Amino acid sequence: MLSVIIPAYNEEKCIRRAYDTINALLNENKIECEFIFVDDGSKDKTYEEITALSVEKDNVTGLHFSRNFAKESAISAGLATAGGNCAVVIDSDLQHPPEKIIEMYRLWEEGYEIVEGIKRARGNEKKMHRFGAKLFYSVISRMAGFDMANSSDFKLLDRKVVDVINKMPERGFFRAISYWVGYNKTTVEYDVKERIDGESKWSTKGLIRYAFSNITSYSTAPMQIVTALGVAMLVISVIFGVWALIDKIIGRALEGMTTVIIITIFIGSIIMISLGIIGYYIARIYEEIKGRPKYIVSSTVKSDKKGK
């Protein structure tokens, strides 16, 4: 059985269309399936739509978070609930083409344990978002040691992979974790479709916060910036020290206070940047050691009709 995991936040107009489209496609290809909708604390009628589907259909489970915990938590909840031999994660707005699920499933039947959806074209995405995404994946790919360019949450995982990810306690970056666990992988290319209803819930500020959070949660590379800045400051200090010593020997003092002020401001900036990076990692450690759950499910609905 295939578990179809669909995270949703304020997507009331997309829920039924997503179910009807994907379910019809899977039935046509004789693939047994269950649907797990995870409502990430929506403010609209998303959960009401999910509840209505669970009453009408025989293969729908719905989870409702007590508040918005972000997409990574919604995916974690879906994976923890999935009961299939494999699971696919797909967005409710159907910008991930549902027909690719069939291709992914056939590759899984051939023995692949992770089938990764790779973006071939990003659709009519804003130029700033496109540039930011390219920069983010370039940075995290270098840090991680494997190419994550154009990766997405759209992927199919074997049962054993789902079980391993479910056992991982940290609040990790799903796309990076699915690379990190290893296993037999392959990819499927797709073009991002246009959103039919609603609009993207991602703001530029939110994307920046999301990117920085995931980089720091998956890599300690930013901590090395502190070391690099320290080395750079040491080199600059040696240069100015030699310069001052030479001026002392030849009897010429450094002119004015400008140089001293510039050096002081520069050193202060380096110290503040370093403390900021260290402080952010301490905050991440603090969040982890508190041991709070990744999400809180306030209510659950599940189809109780069999054989419909």
Coordinates of C-alpha atoms in Angstrom, one line a residue:
M1 CA 0.0 0.0 0.0
L2 CA 1.1 3.6 -0.8
S3 CA 0.7 6.3 1.9
V4 CA 0.1 9.7 0.3
I5 CA 1.2 12.4 2.8
I6 CA -0.2 15.9 2.1
P7 CA 0.8 18.7 4.4
A8 CA -1.5 21.7 4.2
Y9 CA -1.7 25.2 5.7
N10 CA -4.7 27.4 4.8
E11 CA -5.4 25.3 1.7
E12 CA -9.2 24.8 2.0
K13 CA -9.7 25.2 -1.8
C14 CA -7.1 22.6 -2.6
I15 CA -7.9 19.6 -0.3
R16 CA -10.7 18.0 -2.3
R17 CA -9.1 18.6 -5.7
A18 CA -5.9 17.1 -4.4
Y19 CA -7.7 14.0 -3.2
D20 CA -9.9 13.5 -6.2
T21 CA -7.0 14.0 -8.7
I22 CA -4.5 11.7 -6.9
N23 CA -6.9 9.0 -5.8
A24 CA -8.4 8.7 -9.4
L25 CA -4.9 8.4 -10.8
L26 CA -3.8 5.7 -8.3
N27 CA -7.1 3.7 -8.7
E28 CA -6.6 3.9 -12.5
N29 CA -3.2 2.3 -12.1
K30 CA -4.5 -0.2 -9.5
I31 CA -2.3 1.1 -6.6
E32 CA -3.8 0.6 -3.2
C33 CA -3.4 3.8 -1.2
E34 CA -4.2 5.8 1.9
F35 CA -4.3 9.5 2.3
I36 CA -2.8 11.4 5.3
F37 CA -3.7 15.1 5.4
V38 CA -1.8 17.1 8.0
D39 CA -3.4 20.4 8.8
D40 CA -0.6 22.6 10.1
G41 CA -2.8 24.8 12.3
S42 CA -4.7 26.4 9.5
K43 CA -6.9 29.5 10.1
D44 CA -9.4 28.7 7.3
K45 CA -11.6 25.6 6.8
T46 CA -8.8 23.3 5.7
Y47 CA -9.5 20.8 8.5
E48 CA -13.3 21.0 7.9
E49 CA -12.6 19.9 4.3
I50 CA -10.4 17.1 5.5
T51 CA -13.0 16.0 8.0
A52 CA -15.7 15.9 5.3
L53 CA -13.5 13.8 3.1
S54 CA -12.9 11.3 5.9
V55 CA -16.6 10.9 6.3
E56 CA -17.2 10.4 2.6
K57 CA -14.2 8.3 1.7
D58 CA -12.7 5.1 3.0
N59 CA -9.0 5.9 2.9
V60 CA -8.5 9.3 4.5
T61 CA -6.8 10.2 7.8
G62 CA -6.6 13.8 8.9
L63 CA -4.4 15.3 11.6
H64 CA -4.9 18.8 13.0
F65 CA -2.1 20.6 14.8
S66 CA -2.9 22.8 17.8
R67 CA -1.0 25.7 16.1
N68 CA 1.3 26.2 13.1
F69 CA 4.5 24.1 13.6
A70 CA 5.8 24.5 10.0
K71 CA 6.0 22.2 7.1
E72 CA 8.9 20.0 8.4
S73 CA 6.8 19.1 11.5
A74 CA 3.8 18.3 9.3
I75 CA 5.9 16.0 7.2
S76 CA 7.2 14.3 10.3
A77 CA 3.6 13.8 11.6
G78 CA 2.6 12.3 8.2
L79 CA 5.5 9.9 8.2
A80 CA 4.8 8.8 11.8
T81 CA 1.2 8.1 10.8
A82 CA 1.9 6.3 7.5
G83 CA 1.1 2.6 7.5
G84 CA 2.0 1.8 3.8
N85 CA 4.8 -0.2 2.4
C86 CA 6.0 3.1 1.0
A87 CA 5.1 6.8 1.4
V88 CA 5.1 9.8 -0.9
V89 CA 5.1 13.4 0.2
I90 CA 3.3 15.8 -2.1
D91 CA 2.0 19.4 -1.7
S92 CA -1.8 20.0 -1.6
D93 CA -1.6 22.7 -4.3
L94 CA -0.6 20.1 -6.9
Q95 CA 2.4 22.1 -8.1
H96 CA 4.0 18.7 -7.7
P97 CA 2.6 16.8 -10.7
P98 CA 0.5 13.9 -9.4
E99 CA 1.2 11.7 -12.5
K100 CA 4.8 11.5 -11.4
I101 CA 3.7 9.5 -8.4
I102 CA 3.1 6.6 -10.7
E103 CA 6.6 6.8 -12.1
M104 CA 8.0 7.0 -8.6
Y105 CA 6.0 4.0 -7.5
R106 CA 7.1 1.9 -10.5
L107 CA 10.7 2.7 -9.7
W108 CA 10.1 1.7 -6.1
E109 CA 8.7 -1.7 -7.4
E110 CA 12.0 -2.1 -9.2
G111 CA 13.9 -1.9 -5.9
Y112 CA 14.7 1.8 -5.4
E113 CA 14.2 2.8 -1.8
I114 CA 14.2 6.6 -2.2
V115 CA 12.8 8.2 -5.3
E116 CA 13.6 11.9 -5.3
G117 CA 11.6 14.5 -7.2
I118 CA 14.0 17.0 -8.9
K119 CA 12.8 20.3 -10.2
R120 CA 13.5 20.7 -13.9
A121 CA 11.8 24.1 -14.1
R122 CA 10.6 26.2 -11.2
G123 CA 7.5 27.7 -12.9
N124 CA 6.7 31.4 -12.6
E125 CA 8.6 31.8 -9.4
K126 CA 9.7 35.3 -8.5
K127 CA 13.3 36.1 -9.5
M128 CA 14.4 36.9 -6.0
H129 CA 12.9 33.6 -4.7
R130 CA 14.6 31.7 -7.6
F131 CA 18.0 33.4 -6.8
G132 CA 17.6 32.7 -3.1
A133 CA 16.7 29.1 -3.7
K134 CA 19.7 28.6 -6.0
L135 CA 22.0 30.3 -3.4
F136 CA 20.6 28.2 -0.5
Y137 CA 20.9 24.9 -2.3
S138 CA 24.4 25.8 -3.4
V139 CA 25.5 26.6 0.2
I140 CA 23.8 23.5 1.8
S141 CA 25.2 21.2 -1.0
R142 CA 28.7 22.4 -0.3
M143 CA 28.2 21.9 3.4
A144 CA 26.5 18.5 3.1
G145 CA 28.9 17.1 0.6
F146 CA 26.2 16.0 -1.9
D147 CA 24.3 17.8 -4.6
M148 CA 20.9 19.0 -3.5
A149 CA 20.3 21.4 -6.3
N150 CA 16.6 21.7 -7.3
S151 CA 15.6 19.1 -4.6
S152 CA 12.2 19.2 -3.1
D153 CA 9.9 17.6 -0.5
F154 CA 8.3 15.6 -3.3
K155 CA 9.7 12.2 -2.9
L156 CA 8.8 8.5 -2.3
L157 CA 10.3 6.6 0.5
D158 CA 10.4 2.9 1.2
R159 CA 9.0 1.6 4.5
K160 CA 12.5 1.0 6.0
V161 CA 13.5 4.6 5.2
V162 CA 10.3 5.9 6.8
D163 CA 11.1 3.9 9.9
V164 CA 14.7 5.2 10.1
I165 CA 13.6 8.8 9.7
N166 CA 10.8 8.4 12.4
K167 CA 13.5 7.2 14.9
M168 CA 15.6 10.3 14.4
P169 CA 14.9 12.7 17.3
E170 CA 16.2 16.0 16.0
R171 CA 14.2 18.6 14.2
G172 CA 16.0 18.0 10.9
F173 CA 15.6 19.4 7.4
F174 CA 13.6 16.7 5.6
R175 CA 15.2 17.1 2.2
A176 CA 18.7 16.9 3.7
I177 CA 17.8 14.0 6.0
S178 CA 16.5 11.9 3.2
Y179 CA 19.8 12.3 1.5
W180 CA 21.8 11.6 4.6
V181 CA 20.2 8.3 5.5
G182 CA 21.6 6.8 2.3
Y183 CA 19.8 3.7 0.7
N184 CA 19.3 3.0 -2.9
K185 CA 18.3 6.3 -4.6
T186 CA 17.1 7.5 -8.0
T187 CA 15.5 10.7 -9.3
V188 CA 12.5 11.8 -11.3
E189 CA 12.5 15.2 -13.0
Y190 CA 9.4 17.3 -13.1
D191 CA 8.3 20.8 -14.0
V192 CA 6.6 22.9 -11.2
K193 CA 3.0 23.5 -12.2
E194 CA 1.1 26.7 -11.7
R195 CA -1.0 26.9 -8.5
I196 CA -4.7 26.7 -9.4
D197 CA -6.1 28.2 -6.2
G198 CA -4.8 30.4 -3.4
E199 CA -1.3 31.8 -3.2
S200 CA 2.0 30.7 -1.8
K201 CA 2.3 30.9 2.0
W202 CA 6.0 31.7 1.9
S203 CA 7.2 35.3 2.3
T204 CA 10.7 36.4 1.5
K205 CA 11.4 36.9 5.2
G206 CA 10.0 33.4 6.0
L207 CA 12.2 31.8 3.3
I208 CA 15.3 33.5 4.6
R209 CA 14.5 32.3 8.2
Y210 CA 13.7 28.8 6.8
A211 CA 17.0 28.7 4.9
F212 CA 19.2 29.9 7.8
S213 CA 17.4 27.6 10.2
N214 CA 17.9 24.5 8.0
I215 CA 21.6 25.3 7.3
T216 CA 22.4 25.6 11.0
S217 CA 20.3 22.5 11.9
Y218 CA 22.1 20.4 9.4
S219 CA 25.7 21.8 9.4
T220 CA 28.2 23.3 11.7
A221 CA 29.9 25.1 8.8
P222 CA 28.7 28.6 9.9
M223 CA 30.7 28.0 13.1
Q224 CA 33.8 27.8 11.0
I225 CA 33.1 31.4 9.9
V226 CA 34.1 32.4 13.4
T227 CA 37.4 30.7 13.0
A228 CA 37.9 32.2 9.5
L229 CA 37.2 35.7 10.9
G230 CA 39.6 35.1 13.7
V231 CA 42.3 34.1 11.3
A232 CA 41.6 37.1 9.1
M233 CA 41.8 39.4 12.2
L234 CA 45.1 37.8 13.2
V235 CA 46.6 38.4 9.7
I236 CA 45.4 42.1 9.7
S237 CA 46.7 42.6 13.3
V238 CA 50.2 41.2 12.2
I239 CA 50.2 43.5 9.2
F240 CA 49.4 46.6 11.3
G241 CA 51.8 45.5 14.0
V242 CA 54.7 45.2 11.6
W243 CA 53.6 48.6 10.1
A244 CA 53.6 50.2 13.6
L245 CA 57.0 48.7 14.5
I246 CA 58.6 49.9 11.3
D247 CA 57.2 53.4 11.9
K248 CA 58.5 53.3 15.4
I249 CA 62.0 52.3 14.2
I250 CA 62.2 55.1 11.7
G251 CA 60.7 57.6 14.1
R252 CA 57.4 58.2 12.4
A253 CA 54.2 57.6 14.3
L254 CA 50.9 56.6 12.7
E255 CA 49.0 59.7 11.6
G256 CA 45.8 60.7 13.4
M257 CA 43.1 58.6 15.1
T258 CA 41.3 57.5 11.9
T259 CA 43.3 54.2 11.7
V260 CA 42.6 53.4 15.3
I261 CA 38.9 54.1 15.0
I262 CA 38.6 51.9 11.8
I263 CA 40.5 49.0 13.5
T264 CA 38.4 49.2 16.6
I265 CA 35.1 49.2 14.6
F266 CA 36.3 46.3 12.5
I267 CA 37.3 44.2 15.5
G268 CA 34.0 45.0 17.3
S269 CA 32.1 44.0 14.2
I270 CA 34.0 40.7 14.0
I271 CA 33.3 40.0 17.6
M272 CA 29.6 40.7 17.4
I273 CA 29.2 38.6 14.2
S274 CA 31.0 35.7 15.9
L275 CA 28.9 36.0 19.1
G276 CA 25.8 36.1 17.0
I277 CA 26.7 32.9 15.2
I278 CA 27.6 31.1 18.4
G279 CA 24.5 32.4 20.2
Y280 CA 22.3 31.1 17.4
Y281 CA 23.8 27.6 17.8
I282 CA 23.4 27.8 21.6
A283 CA 19.7 28.7 21.0
R284 CA 19.4 25.6 18.7
I285 CA 20.9 23.4 21.4
Y286 CA 18.6 24.9 24.0
E287 CA 15.6 24.1 21.8
E288 CA 16.7 20.5 21.4
I289 CA 17.6 19.8 25.0
K290 CA 14.2 21.0 26.2
G291 CA 12.8 17.9 24.5
R292 CA 9.5 19.4 23.5
P293 CA 7.6 17.5 20.8
K294 CA 8.0 18.5 17.2
Y295 CA 4.3 19.0 16.9
I296 CA 1.0 18.7 18.9
V297 CA -1.9 17.0 17.3
S298 CA -5.1 18.5 18.7
S299 CA -7.5 16.3 16.8
T300 CA -7.6 13.4 14.4
V301 CA -10.2 12.1 12.0
K302 CA -10.1 8.8 10.2
S303 CA -12.4 7.1 7.6
D304 CA -14.4 4.3 9.2
K305 CA -16.1 3.1 6.0
K306 CA -14.7 -0.1 4.5
G307 CA -15.0 -1.3 1.0
K308 CA -16.7 1.9 -0.3

